[in-house]
Coordinates of C-alpha atoms in Angstrom, one line a residue:
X76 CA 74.3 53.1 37.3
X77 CA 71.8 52.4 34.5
X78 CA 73.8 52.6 31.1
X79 CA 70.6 53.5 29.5
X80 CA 69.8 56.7 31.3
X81 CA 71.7 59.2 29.7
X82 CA 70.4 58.0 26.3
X83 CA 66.5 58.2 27.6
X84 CA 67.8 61.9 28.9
X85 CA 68.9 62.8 25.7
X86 CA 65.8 61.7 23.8
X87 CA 63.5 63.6 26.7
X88 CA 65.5 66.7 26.3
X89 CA 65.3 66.6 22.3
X90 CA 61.3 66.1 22.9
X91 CA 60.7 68.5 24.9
X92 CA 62.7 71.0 23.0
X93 CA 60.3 69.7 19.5
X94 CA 57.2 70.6 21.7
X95 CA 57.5 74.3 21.4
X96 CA 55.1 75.6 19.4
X97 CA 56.0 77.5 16.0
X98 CA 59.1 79.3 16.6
X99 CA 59.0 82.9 14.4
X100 CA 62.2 84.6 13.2
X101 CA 62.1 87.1 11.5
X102 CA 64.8 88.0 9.0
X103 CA 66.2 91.5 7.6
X104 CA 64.3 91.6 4.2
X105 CA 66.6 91.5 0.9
X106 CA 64.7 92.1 -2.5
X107 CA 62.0 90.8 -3.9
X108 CA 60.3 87.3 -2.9
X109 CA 63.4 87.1 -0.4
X110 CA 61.6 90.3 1.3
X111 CA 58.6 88.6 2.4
X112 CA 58.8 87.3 6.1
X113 CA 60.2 84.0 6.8
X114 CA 59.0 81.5 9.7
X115 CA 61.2 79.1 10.7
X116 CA 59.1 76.0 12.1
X117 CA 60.2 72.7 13.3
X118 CA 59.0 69.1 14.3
X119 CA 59.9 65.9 14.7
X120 CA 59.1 63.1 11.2
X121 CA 56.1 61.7 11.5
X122 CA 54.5 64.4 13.2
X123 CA 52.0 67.4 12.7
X124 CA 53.1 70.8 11.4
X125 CA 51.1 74.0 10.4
X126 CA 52.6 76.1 7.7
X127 CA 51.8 79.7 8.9
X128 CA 49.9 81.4 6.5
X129 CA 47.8 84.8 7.1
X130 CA 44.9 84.3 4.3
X131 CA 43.0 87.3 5.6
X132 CA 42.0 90.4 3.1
X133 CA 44.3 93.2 4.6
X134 CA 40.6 95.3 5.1
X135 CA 37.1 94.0 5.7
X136 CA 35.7 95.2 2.4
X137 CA 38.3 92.9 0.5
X138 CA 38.1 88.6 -0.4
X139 CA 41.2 86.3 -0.4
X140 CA 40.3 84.4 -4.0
X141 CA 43.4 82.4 -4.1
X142 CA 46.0 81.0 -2.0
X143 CA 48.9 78.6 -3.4
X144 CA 52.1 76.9 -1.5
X145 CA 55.3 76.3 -3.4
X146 CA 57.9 74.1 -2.5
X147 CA 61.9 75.0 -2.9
X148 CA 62.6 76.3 -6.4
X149 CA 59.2 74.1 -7.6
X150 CA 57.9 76.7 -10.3
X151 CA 54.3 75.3 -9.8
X152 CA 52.4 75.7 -6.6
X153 CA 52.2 72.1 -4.5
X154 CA 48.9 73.0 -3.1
X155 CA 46.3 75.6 -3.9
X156 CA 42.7 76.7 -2.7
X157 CA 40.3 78.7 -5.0
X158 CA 38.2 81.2 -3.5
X159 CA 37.2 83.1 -7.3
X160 CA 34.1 81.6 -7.6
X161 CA 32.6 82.0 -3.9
X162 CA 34.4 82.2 -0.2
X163 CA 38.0 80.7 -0.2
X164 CA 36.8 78.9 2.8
X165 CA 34.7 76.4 0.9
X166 CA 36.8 76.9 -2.1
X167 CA 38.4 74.0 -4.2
X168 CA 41.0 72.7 -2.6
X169 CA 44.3 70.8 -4.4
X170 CA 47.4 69.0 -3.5
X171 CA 50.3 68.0 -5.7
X172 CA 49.9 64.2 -5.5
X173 CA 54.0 63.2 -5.9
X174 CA 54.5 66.1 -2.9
X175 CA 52.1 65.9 -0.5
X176 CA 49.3 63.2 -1.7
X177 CA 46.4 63.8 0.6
X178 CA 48.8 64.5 3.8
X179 CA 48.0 67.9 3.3
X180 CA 45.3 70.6 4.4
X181 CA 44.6 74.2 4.8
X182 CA 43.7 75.2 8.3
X183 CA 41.3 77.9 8.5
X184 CA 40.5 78.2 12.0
X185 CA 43.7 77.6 13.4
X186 CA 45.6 80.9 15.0
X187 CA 47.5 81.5 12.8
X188 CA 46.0 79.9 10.0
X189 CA 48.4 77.8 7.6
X190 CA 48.6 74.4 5.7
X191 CA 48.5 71.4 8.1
X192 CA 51.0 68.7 6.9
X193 CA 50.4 65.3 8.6
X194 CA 52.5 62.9 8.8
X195 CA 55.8 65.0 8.3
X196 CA 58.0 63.1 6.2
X197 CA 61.7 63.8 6.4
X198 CA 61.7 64.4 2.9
X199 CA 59.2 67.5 3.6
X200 CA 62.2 69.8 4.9
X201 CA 62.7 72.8 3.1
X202 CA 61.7 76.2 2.1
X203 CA 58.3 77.2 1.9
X204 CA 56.0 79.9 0.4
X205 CA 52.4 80.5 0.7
X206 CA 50.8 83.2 -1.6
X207 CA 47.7 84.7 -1.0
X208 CA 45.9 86.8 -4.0
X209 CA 43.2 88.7 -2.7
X210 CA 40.2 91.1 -5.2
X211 CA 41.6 94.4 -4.9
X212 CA 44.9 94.0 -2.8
X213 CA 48.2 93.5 -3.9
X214 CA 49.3 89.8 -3.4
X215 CA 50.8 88.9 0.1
X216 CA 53.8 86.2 -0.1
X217 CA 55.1 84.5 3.2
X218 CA 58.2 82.1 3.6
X219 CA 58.2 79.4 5.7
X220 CA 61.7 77.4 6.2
X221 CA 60.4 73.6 7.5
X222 CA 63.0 71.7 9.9
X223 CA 62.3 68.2 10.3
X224 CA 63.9 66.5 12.7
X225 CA 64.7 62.7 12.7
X226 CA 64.9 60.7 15.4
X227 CA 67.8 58.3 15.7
X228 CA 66.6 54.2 14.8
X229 CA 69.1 52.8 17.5
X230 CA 70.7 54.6 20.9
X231 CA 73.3 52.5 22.5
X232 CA 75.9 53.5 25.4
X233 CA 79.4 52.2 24.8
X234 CA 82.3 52.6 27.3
X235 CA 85.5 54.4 27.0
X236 CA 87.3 51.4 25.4
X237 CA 84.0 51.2 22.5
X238 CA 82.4 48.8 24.2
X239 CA 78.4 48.3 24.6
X240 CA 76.8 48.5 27.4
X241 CA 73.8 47.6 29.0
X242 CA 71.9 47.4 32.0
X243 CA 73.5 47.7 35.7
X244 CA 77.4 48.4 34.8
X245 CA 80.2 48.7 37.6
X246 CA 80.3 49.1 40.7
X247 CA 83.0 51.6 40.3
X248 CA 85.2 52.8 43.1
X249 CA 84.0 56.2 44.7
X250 CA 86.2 58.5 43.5
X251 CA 87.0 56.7 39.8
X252 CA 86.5 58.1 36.5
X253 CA 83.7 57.0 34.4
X254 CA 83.1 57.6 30.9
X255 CA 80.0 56.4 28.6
X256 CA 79.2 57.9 25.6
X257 CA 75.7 57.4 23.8
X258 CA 75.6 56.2 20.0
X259 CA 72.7 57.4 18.0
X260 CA 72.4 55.5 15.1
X261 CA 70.1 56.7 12.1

């Protein structure tokens, strides 16, 4: 028996669960910026991640002019896009240099659209908002809860009496108990 395998299982299983696209849940609404909807998203550190964001005018005949991103309790938006002075689309875009630096982007074209953080740093999980002001509209506000999931530095398999293993362990008896427990070490 390899002592390795049930680690590399582990580590397949937790990628393939992080390849899911945006998960969306959505949550009983409370009262005021706690009523707008909240997307839960997750990826791994170091990774891609779109920030769901619908910047479209609620009718045809309407202009999104601005659309800001807040961080946690940050009072000040983190990133911003200025569509008063001509389309949004090829409006001024600017990121908070301590928070995001230049890792950050709006997407327009992706489905749904949404700021594009890349590489995810650990440090990035946390609650979200995006709001959108549009000409005649009332302002839409979305929440989105970022997970970021780090992977462990070091995976060993140890035995039952806490010792490390590696490579081609036993043979064991048919019939005999075998216990080995992977260590994830961060």
């Amino acid at each position: 028996m390899h002592s390795d395998c049930c680690c590399r299982l582990l580590l397949l299983l937790l990628f393939l669960l992080l390849k899911t696209p945006t998960q969306a849940k959505i949550i009983q609404p409370k009262k005021g910026l706690e009523s707008s909807p909240l997307t839960e998203v997750v990826v791994l550190e170091g990774g891609r991640v779109l920030l769901p964001c619908d910047v479209s005018p609620p009718i045809s005949s309407d202009d999104t002019i601005l659309v800001l991103f807040y961080r946690g309790s940050f009072g000040t938006p983190i990133y911003s896009i200025d569509g008063r002075n001509g389309p949004v689309r090829g409006g001024l875009h600017w990121s908070d240099d301590a928070t995001l630096g230049n890792r950050a982007r709006l997407d327009f074209s992706a489905r749904p659209p949404g700021l594009v953080l890349h590489p995810v740093r650990a440090s990035d999980h946390d609650l979200y908002r995006c709001r959108v002001d549009f000409r005649s509209h009332p302002t839409r506000n979305v929440r989105v809860q970022l997970h970021v999931v780090v992977p462990p530095r070091r995976l060993s398999v140890v035995s039952q009496a806490g010792l490390e293993v590696s490579g081609v362990i036993g043979p064991y008896p048919v019939g005999d108990p075998l216990t080995l427990h992977c260590r994830a070490e961060n």
